[in-house]
Amino acid sequence: AGMNGTAIENFVCVIFNVSFMNCTWHVGRTATEDTQYFLYWKPSRKEDITECQNYIKDDCGRHTGCRFQNVTIYNKYAHFLVNGSRSGQNIHISDYIIVEKLTPPLNVSVNCTEASHRCSIWWQPPRTSHVDISSCFKYEIVIENK
């Protein structure tokens, strides 16, 4: 729905430092300066839809993103809606990408024994913004001999 070329493009949300999320988008190709966008989201089935409270704006004052704090996504369920208006015409988006930049593993411990020339390494999974399942993580260990 909406006028051709006014819908936002490249909608991406990046979660970082466990609970902060920035969502950004590009203004539609034919969007004029009077086009304004509004972001709504619902982090879980049980929560209400809320509008962004901290918009990122371009030089024309159009909303091109949003900053969120205290983000938690339950059961991989998050719903986003970006709509807006241009001279009374509606604008909608249908798809999005969410990326989480993970923190390093927690409580890394190393125990090396010189006699056996072996080392044991333990760690806990990084904290995430969503309900996590430890078996979903894959790790790579790089050992450098200094």
Short mmCIF file of N, CA and C in Angstrom, two decimals:
data_model
loop_
_atom_site.label_atom_id
_atom_site.label_comp_id
_atom_site.label_asym_id
_atom_site.label_seq_id
_atom_site.Cartn_x
_atom_site.Cartn_y
_atom_site.Cartn_z
N ALA A 1 0.84 -1.19 0.00
CA ALA A 1 0.00 0.00 0.00
C ALA A 1 0.87 1.24 0.00
N GLY A 2 0.30 2.37 -0.38
CA GLY A 2 1.04 3.62 -0.39
C GLY A 2 1.52 3.96 -1.78
N MET A 3 2.05 5.15 -1.93
CA MET A 3 2.53 5.63 -3.22
C MET A 3 3.82 4.94 -3.60
N ASN A 4 3.98 4.62 -4.89
CA ASN A 4 5.20 3.96 -5.36
C ASN A 4 6.44 4.78 -5.03
N GLY A 5 7.48 4.08 -4.54
CA GLY A 5 8.76 4.71 -4.27
C GLY A 5 8.86 5.45 -2.95
N THR A 6 7.78 5.51 -2.18
CA THR A 6 7.86 6.22 -0.90
C THR A 6 8.18 5.30 0.27
N ALA A 7 7.98 4.01 0.10
CA ALA A 7 8.26 3.06 1.18
C ALA A 7 9.74 3.07 1.50
N ILE A 8 10.06 2.87 2.78
CA ILE A 8 11.46 2.84 3.19
C ILE A 8 12.17 1.64 2.58
N GLU A 9 13.49 1.71 2.55
CA GLU A 9 14.32 0.63 2.03
C GLU A 9 15.41 0.30 3.04
N ASN A 10 15.92 -0.91 2.96
CA ASN A 10 17.05 -1.36 3.78
C ASN A 10 16.81 -1.16 5.28
N PHE A 11 15.69 -1.67 5.75
CA PHE A 11 15.36 -1.59 7.18
C PHE A 11 16.18 -2.64 7.91
N VAL A 12 17.01 -2.20 8.84
CA VAL A 12 17.88 -3.10 9.60
C VAL A 12 17.90 -2.65 11.06
N CYS A 13 17.80 -3.62 11.96
CA CYS A 13 17.95 -3.35 13.39
C CYS A 13 19.19 -4.09 13.88
N VAL A 14 20.05 -3.39 14.60
CA VAL A 14 21.25 -3.98 15.17
C VAL A 14 21.18 -3.86 16.68
N ILE A 15 21.28 -5.00 17.35
CA ILE A 15 21.29 -5.05 18.81
C ILE A 15 22.75 -5.12 19.24
N PHE A 16 23.13 -4.28 20.21
CA PHE A 16 24.50 -4.29 20.69
C PHE A 16 24.51 -4.06 22.20
N ASN A 17 25.63 -4.45 22.82
CA ASN A 17 25.76 -4.36 24.28
C ASN A 17 24.55 -4.94 24.99
N VAL A 18 24.04 -6.02 24.48
CA VAL A 18 22.98 -6.85 25.04
C VAL A 18 21.59 -6.21 24.98
N SER A 19 21.44 -4.94 25.31
CA SER A 19 20.09 -4.42 25.45
C SER A 19 19.80 -3.14 24.67
N PHE A 20 20.71 -2.70 23.82
CA PHE A 20 20.48 -1.51 23.01
C PHE A 20 20.22 -1.92 21.58
N MET A 21 19.31 -1.23 20.91
CA MET A 21 19.01 -1.57 19.52
C MET A 21 18.84 -0.28 18.72
N ASN A 22 19.53 -0.24 17.59
CA ASN A 22 19.34 0.84 16.63
C ASN A 22 18.69 0.26 15.39
N CYS A 23 17.58 0.84 14.97
CA CYS A 23 16.93 0.47 13.71
C CYS A 23 17.11 1.65 12.76
N THR A 24 17.52 1.35 11.54
CA THR A 24 17.72 2.41 10.55
C THR A 24 17.10 1.99 9.23
N TRP A 25 16.83 2.97 8.40
CA TRP A 25 16.28 2.72 7.07
C TRP A 25 16.64 3.88 6.16
N HIS A 26 16.51 3.63 4.87
CA HIS A 26 16.71 4.67 3.87
C HIS A 26 15.35 5.19 3.44
N VAL A 27 15.28 6.47 3.23
CA VAL A 27 14.05 7.11 2.77
C VAL A 27 13.73 6.59 1.37
N GLY A 28 12.45 6.43 1.07
CA GLY A 28 12.04 5.95 -0.25
C GLY A 28 12.58 6.82 -1.37
N ARG A 29 12.80 6.20 -2.54
CA ARG A 29 13.43 6.91 -3.68
C ARG A 29 12.66 8.14 -4.12
N THR A 30 11.34 8.11 -4.05
CA THR A 30 10.55 9.25 -4.51
C THR A 30 9.97 10.05 -3.36
N ALA A 31 10.46 9.79 -2.14
CA ALA A 31 9.94 10.50 -0.97
C ALA A 31 10.37 11.96 -1.02
N THR A 32 9.43 12.82 -0.81
CA THR A 32 9.72 14.25 -0.78
C THR A 32 10.01 14.68 0.64
N GLU A 33 10.36 15.95 0.80
CA GLU A 33 10.71 16.45 2.13
C GLU A 33 9.54 16.42 3.10
N ASP A 34 8.30 16.37 2.58
CA ASP A 34 7.14 16.33 3.47
C ASP A 34 6.76 14.91 3.87
N THR A 35 7.55 13.92 3.43
CA THR A 35 7.31 12.53 3.82
C THR A 35 7.84 12.32 5.24
N GLN A 36 7.04 11.71 6.09
CA GLN A 36 7.49 11.42 7.44
C GLN A 36 7.18 9.96 7.77
N TYR A 37 8.12 9.30 8.44
CA TYR A 37 8.01 7.89 8.77
C TYR A 37 7.88 7.72 10.28
N PHE A 38 7.16 6.67 10.70
CA PHE A 38 6.95 6.37 12.11
C PHE A 38 7.19 4.87 12.33
N LEU A 39 7.98 4.54 13.34
CA LEU A 39 8.31 3.15 13.64
C LEU A 39 7.55 2.70 14.89
N TYR A 40 6.91 1.54 14.75
CA TYR A 40 6.23 0.89 15.86
C TYR A 40 6.80 -0.51 15.98
N TRP A 41 6.88 -1.02 17.21
CA TRP A 41 7.36 -2.38 17.37
C TRP A 41 6.69 -3.05 18.55
N LYS A 42 6.72 -4.38 18.48
CA LYS A 42 6.13 -5.23 19.51
C LYS A 42 7.15 -6.34 19.76
N PRO A 43 7.87 -6.30 20.91
CA PRO A 43 8.94 -7.26 21.15
C PRO A 43 8.48 -8.67 21.49
N SER A 44 7.22 -8.85 21.88
CA SER A 44 6.72 -10.19 22.19
C SER A 44 5.21 -10.21 21.95
N ARG A 45 4.68 -11.41 21.95
CA ARG A 45 3.23 -11.55 21.74
C ARG A 45 2.42 -10.91 22.87
N LYS A 46 3.00 -10.88 24.07
CA LYS A 46 2.28 -10.40 25.25
C LYS A 46 2.35 -8.88 25.41
N GLU A 47 3.29 -8.23 24.76
CA GLU A 47 3.46 -6.79 24.96
C GLU A 47 2.68 -6.00 23.93
N ASP A 48 2.39 -4.76 24.28
CA ASP A 48 1.67 -3.87 23.38
C ASP A 48 2.60 -3.28 22.34
N ILE A 49 2.03 -2.83 21.24
CA ILE A 49 2.79 -2.13 20.22
C ILE A 49 3.09 -0.72 20.74
N THR A 50 4.36 -0.31 20.60
CA THR A 50 4.74 1.03 21.04
C THR A 50 5.47 1.76 19.92
N GLU A 51 5.34 3.07 19.90
CA GLU A 51 6.04 3.88 18.90
C GLU A 51 7.42 4.24 19.43
N CYS A 52 8.33 4.41 18.50
CA CYS A 52 9.69 4.86 18.83
C CYS A 52 9.63 6.15 19.63
N GLN A 53 10.47 6.24 20.65
CA GLN A 53 10.53 7.45 21.47
C GLN A 53 11.79 8.28 21.19
N ASN A 54 12.73 7.72 20.40
CA ASN A 54 14.01 8.40 20.17
C ASN A 54 14.42 8.26 18.71
N TYR A 55 13.80 9.06 17.85
CA TYR A 55 14.05 8.96 16.41
C TYR A 55 15.41 9.55 16.01
N ILE A 56 15.99 8.96 14.97
CA ILE A 56 17.16 9.49 14.28
C ILE A 56 16.60 10.23 13.07
N LYS A 57 17.08 11.45 12.81
CA LYS A 57 16.50 12.26 11.72
C LYS A 57 17.56 12.63 10.70
N ASP A 58 17.11 12.82 9.45
CA ASP A 58 18.02 13.29 8.40
C ASP A 58 17.99 14.82 8.36
N ASP A 59 18.69 15.41 7.39
CA ASP A 59 18.78 16.87 7.28
C ASP A 59 17.42 17.53 7.04
N CYS A 60 16.47 16.79 6.50
CA CYS A 60 15.13 17.34 6.23
C CYS A 60 14.20 17.14 7.43
N GLY A 61 14.68 16.51 8.50
CA GLY A 61 13.85 16.26 9.66
C GLY A 61 13.02 15.00 9.56
N ARG A 62 13.25 14.20 8.49
CA ARG A 62 12.50 12.94 8.34
C ARG A 62 13.11 11.89 9.26
N HIS A 63 12.27 11.06 9.84
CA HIS A 63 12.75 9.97 10.67
C HIS A 63 13.42 8.92 9.78
N THR A 64 14.67 8.59 10.09
CA THR A 64 15.41 7.57 9.33
C THR A 64 15.94 6.47 10.24
N GLY A 65 15.47 6.45 11.47
CA GLY A 65 15.89 5.40 12.38
C GLY A 65 15.37 5.67 13.78
N CYS A 66 15.70 4.73 14.67
CA CYS A 66 15.24 4.82 16.06
C CYS A 66 16.25 4.14 16.96
N ARG A 67 16.43 4.69 18.15
CA ARG A 67 17.29 4.10 19.17
C ARG A 67 16.41 3.57 20.30
N PHE A 68 16.65 2.30 20.66
CA PHE A 68 15.91 1.67 21.75
C PHE A 68 16.86 1.28 22.87
N GLN A 69 16.36 1.30 24.10
CA GLN A 69 17.12 0.81 25.26
C GLN A 69 16.34 -0.30 25.92
N ASN A 70 17.04 -1.13 26.70
CA ASN A 70 16.42 -2.22 27.46
C ASN A 70 15.62 -3.15 26.56
N VAL A 71 16.24 -3.60 25.49
CA VAL A 71 15.58 -4.47 24.52
C VAL A 71 15.69 -5.92 24.94
N THR A 72 14.57 -6.61 24.95
CA THR A 72 14.54 -8.06 25.13
C THR A 72 13.54 -8.61 24.13
N ILE A 73 13.96 -9.63 23.38
CA ILE A 73 13.07 -10.25 22.41
C ILE A 73 12.81 -11.67 22.88
N TYR A 74 11.54 -12.00 23.07
CA TYR A 74 11.16 -13.31 23.58
C TYR A 74 10.79 -14.25 22.43
N ASN A 75 11.28 -15.47 22.51
CA ASN A 75 10.90 -16.54 21.58
C ASN A 75 11.04 -16.15 20.11
N LYS A 76 12.06 -15.38 19.79
CA LYS A 76 12.34 -14.98 18.40
C LYS A 76 11.16 -14.26 17.77
N TYR A 77 10.32 -13.65 18.57
CA TYR A 77 9.14 -12.99 18.06
C TYR A 77 9.29 -11.49 18.25
N ALA A 78 9.37 -10.78 17.16
CA ALA A 78 9.38 -9.32 17.22
C ALA A 78 8.66 -8.84 15.98
N HIS A 79 7.82 -7.86 16.15
CA HIS A 79 7.03 -7.32 15.06
C HIS A 79 7.38 -5.85 14.88
N PHE A 80 7.64 -5.43 13.65
CA PHE A 80 7.95 -4.04 13.36
C PHE A 80 6.97 -3.52 12.32
N LEU A 81 6.65 -2.26 12.43
CA LEU A 81 5.84 -1.59 11.42
C LEU A 81 6.40 -0.19 11.25
N VAL A 82 6.75 0.14 10.02
CA VAL A 82 7.11 1.52 9.71
C VAL A 82 6.04 2.01 8.76
N ASN A 83 5.37 3.04 9.18
CA ASN A 83 4.40 3.65 8.27
C ASN A 83 4.62 5.14 8.30
N GLY A 84 3.87 5.83 7.53
CA GLY A 84 4.05 7.27 7.49
C GLY A 84 3.09 7.89 6.52
N SER A 85 3.39 9.12 6.19
CA SER A 85 2.50 9.81 5.28
C SER A 85 3.27 10.76 4.38
N ARG A 86 2.72 10.97 3.24
CA ARG A 86 3.21 11.95 2.27
C ARG A 86 1.97 12.54 1.65
N SER A 87 1.68 13.76 1.98
CA SER A 87 0.47 14.41 1.47
C SER A 87 -0.76 13.55 1.68
N GLY A 88 -0.83 12.92 2.86
CA GLY A 88 -2.01 12.12 3.19
C GLY A 88 -1.98 10.70 2.68
N GLN A 89 -0.96 10.30 1.91
CA GLN A 89 -0.87 8.93 1.40
C GLN A 89 -0.10 8.07 2.39
N ASN A 90 -0.54 6.84 2.61
CA ASN A 90 0.11 5.94 3.55
C ASN A 90 1.35 5.28 2.95
N ILE A 91 2.28 4.91 3.83
CA ILE A 91 3.52 4.23 3.44
C ILE A 91 3.68 3.04 4.38
N HIS A 92 4.07 1.90 3.85
CA HIS A 92 4.23 0.70 4.68
C HIS A 92 5.51 -0.05 4.33
N ILE A 93 5.95 -0.92 5.25
CA ILE A 93 7.09 -1.81 5.01
C ILE A 93 6.65 -3.23 5.35
N SER A 94 7.25 -4.21 4.67
CA SER A 94 6.83 -5.58 4.93
C SER A 94 7.94 -6.48 5.46
N ASP A 95 9.21 -6.16 5.27
CA ASP A 95 10.26 -7.06 5.75
C ASP A 95 11.37 -6.28 6.44
N TYR A 96 12.16 -7.01 7.25
CA TYR A 96 13.20 -6.37 8.02
C TYR A 96 14.26 -7.40 8.39
N ILE A 97 15.39 -6.90 8.86
CA ILE A 97 16.50 -7.74 9.30
C ILE A 97 16.89 -7.31 10.71
N ILE A 98 17.10 -8.29 11.58
CA ILE A 98 17.61 -8.01 12.92
C ILE A 98 18.95 -8.71 13.06
N VAL A 99 19.96 -7.98 13.50
CA VAL A 99 21.30 -8.52 13.70
C VAL A 99 21.69 -8.22 15.13
N GLU A 100 22.30 -9.19 15.78
CA GLU A 100 22.80 -8.93 17.13
C GLU A 100 24.31 -9.08 17.13
N LYS A 101 25.00 -8.03 17.56
CA LYS A 101 26.45 -8.08 17.72
C LYS A 101 26.71 -8.60 19.12
N LEU A 102 27.22 -9.81 19.19
CA LEU A 102 27.38 -10.48 20.48
C LEU A 102 28.61 -9.98 21.23
N THR A 103 28.50 -10.02 22.53
CA THR A 103 29.65 -9.74 23.38
C THR A 103 30.51 -11.01 23.42
N PRO A 104 31.76 -10.91 23.86
CA PRO A 104 32.59 -12.12 23.97
C PRO A 104 32.02 -13.07 25.02
N PRO A 105 32.43 -14.35 24.97
CA PRO A 105 32.00 -15.30 26.00
C PRO A 105 32.40 -14.79 27.39
N LEU A 106 31.65 -15.22 28.39
CA LEU A 106 31.87 -14.76 29.76
C LEU A 106 32.69 -15.76 30.56
N ASN A 107 33.36 -15.26 31.57
CA ASN A 107 34.09 -16.09 32.54
C ASN A 107 35.00 -17.12 31.87
N VAL A 108 35.85 -16.66 30.99
CA VAL A 108 36.80 -17.56 30.31
C VAL A 108 37.88 -17.96 31.31
N SER A 109 38.13 -19.27 31.41
CA SER A 109 39.15 -19.80 32.32
C SER A 109 40.04 -20.75 31.54
N VAL A 110 41.32 -20.70 31.84
CA VAL A 110 42.29 -21.57 31.18
C VAL A 110 43.13 -22.24 32.26
N ASN A 111 43.33 -23.54 32.11
CA ASN A 111 44.17 -24.29 33.03
C ASN A 111 45.11 -25.13 32.20
N CYS A 112 46.40 -24.81 32.24
CA CYS A 112 47.40 -25.55 31.48
C CYS A 112 48.32 -26.30 32.45
N THR A 113 48.64 -27.53 32.08
CA THR A 113 49.59 -28.32 32.87
C THR A 113 50.81 -28.58 32.03
N GLU A 114 51.94 -28.22 32.57
CA GLU A 114 53.19 -28.35 31.82
C GLU A 114 53.56 -29.82 31.60
N ALA A 115 53.26 -30.67 32.58
CA ALA A 115 53.63 -32.08 32.49
C ALA A 115 52.92 -32.78 31.33
N SER A 116 51.64 -32.51 31.15
CA SER A 116 50.89 -33.19 30.09
C SER A 116 50.86 -32.39 28.79
N HIS A 117 51.37 -31.16 28.81
CA HIS A 117 51.35 -30.27 27.63
C HIS A 117 49.92 -30.08 27.11
N ARG A 118 48.99 -29.97 28.04
CA ARG A 118 47.58 -29.79 27.68
C ARG A 118 47.00 -28.58 28.40
N CYS A 119 46.01 -28.02 27.78
CA CYS A 119 45.28 -26.91 28.39
C CYS A 119 43.79 -27.21 28.30
N SER A 120 43.09 -26.84 29.34
CA SER A 120 41.63 -26.91 29.34
C SER A 120 41.11 -25.48 29.37
N ILE A 121 40.08 -25.24 28.57
CA ILE A 121 39.49 -23.90 28.50
C ILE A 121 37.99 -24.01 28.72
N TRP A 122 37.45 -23.15 29.63
CA TRP A 122 36.02 -23.13 29.90
C TRP A 122 35.51 -21.71 29.70
N TRP A 123 34.24 -21.60 29.38
CA TRP A 123 33.60 -20.29 29.27
C TRP A 123 32.09 -20.46 29.34
N GLN A 124 31.44 -19.34 29.51
CA GLN A 124 29.98 -19.31 29.49
C GLN A 124 29.54 -18.55 28.24
N PRO A 125 28.38 -18.87 27.71
CA PRO A 125 27.91 -18.17 26.51
C PRO A 125 27.74 -16.68 26.77
N PRO A 126 27.84 -15.86 25.73
CA PRO A 126 27.63 -14.42 25.91
C PRO A 126 26.17 -14.14 26.27
N ARG A 127 25.95 -13.02 26.92
CA ARG A 127 24.57 -12.60 27.18
C ARG A 127 23.98 -12.11 25.86
N THR A 128 22.69 -12.28 25.72
CA THR A 128 22.01 -11.83 24.51
C THR A 128 20.75 -11.06 24.89
N SER A 129 20.15 -10.43 23.90
CA SER A 129 18.94 -9.65 24.14
C SER A 129 17.69 -10.51 24.12
N HIS A 130 17.85 -11.77 23.75
CA HIS A 130 16.68 -12.65 23.65
C HIS A 130 16.90 -13.86 24.54
N VAL A 131 15.87 -14.63 24.71
CA VAL A 131 15.97 -15.86 25.49
C VAL A 131 16.89 -16.79 24.72
N ASP A 132 18.02 -17.11 25.32
CA ASP A 132 19.03 -17.85 24.54
C ASP A 132 19.05 -19.33 24.85
N ILE A 133 19.50 -20.08 23.89
CA ILE A 133 19.72 -21.51 24.02
C ILE A 133 21.21 -21.73 23.77
N SER A 134 21.92 -22.17 24.79
CA SER A 134 23.37 -22.29 24.71
C SER A 134 23.83 -23.16 23.55
N SER A 135 23.04 -24.13 23.17
CA SER A 135 23.46 -25.03 22.09
C SER A 135 23.47 -24.34 20.73
N CYS A 136 22.92 -23.14 20.63
CA CYS A 136 22.90 -22.41 19.36
C CYS A 136 24.25 -21.77 19.04
N PHE A 137 25.11 -21.63 20.04
CA PHE A 137 26.38 -20.96 19.82
C PHE A 137 27.44 -21.91 19.32
N LYS A 138 28.26 -21.43 18.40
CA LYS A 138 29.44 -22.17 17.94
C LYS A 138 30.64 -21.28 18.22
N TYR A 139 31.72 -21.89 18.66
CA TYR A 139 32.89 -21.12 19.06
C TYR A 139 34.09 -21.55 18.25
N GLU A 140 34.99 -20.61 18.10
CA GLU A 140 36.28 -20.89 17.45
C GLU A 140 37.36 -20.39 18.38
N ILE A 141 38.34 -21.23 18.64
CA ILE A 141 39.43 -20.87 19.53
C ILE A 141 40.70 -20.76 18.69
N VAL A 142 41.35 -19.64 18.83
CA VAL A 142 42.63 -19.42 18.15
C VAL A 142 43.71 -19.40 19.22
N ILE A 143 44.63 -20.35 19.11
CA ILE A 143 45.71 -20.45 20.10
C ILE A 143 46.98 -19.97 19.44
N GLU A 144 47.62 -19.00 20.08
CA GLU A 144 48.87 -18.47 19.57
C GLU A 144 49.98 -18.85 20.52
N ASN A 145 51.03 -19.34 19.99
CA ASN A 145 52.19 -19.72 20.80
C ASN A 145 53.12 -18.54 20.87
N LYS A 146 53.21 -17.94 22.06
CA LYS A 146 54.07 -16.75 22.19
C LYS A 146 55.31 -17.09 22.97
#
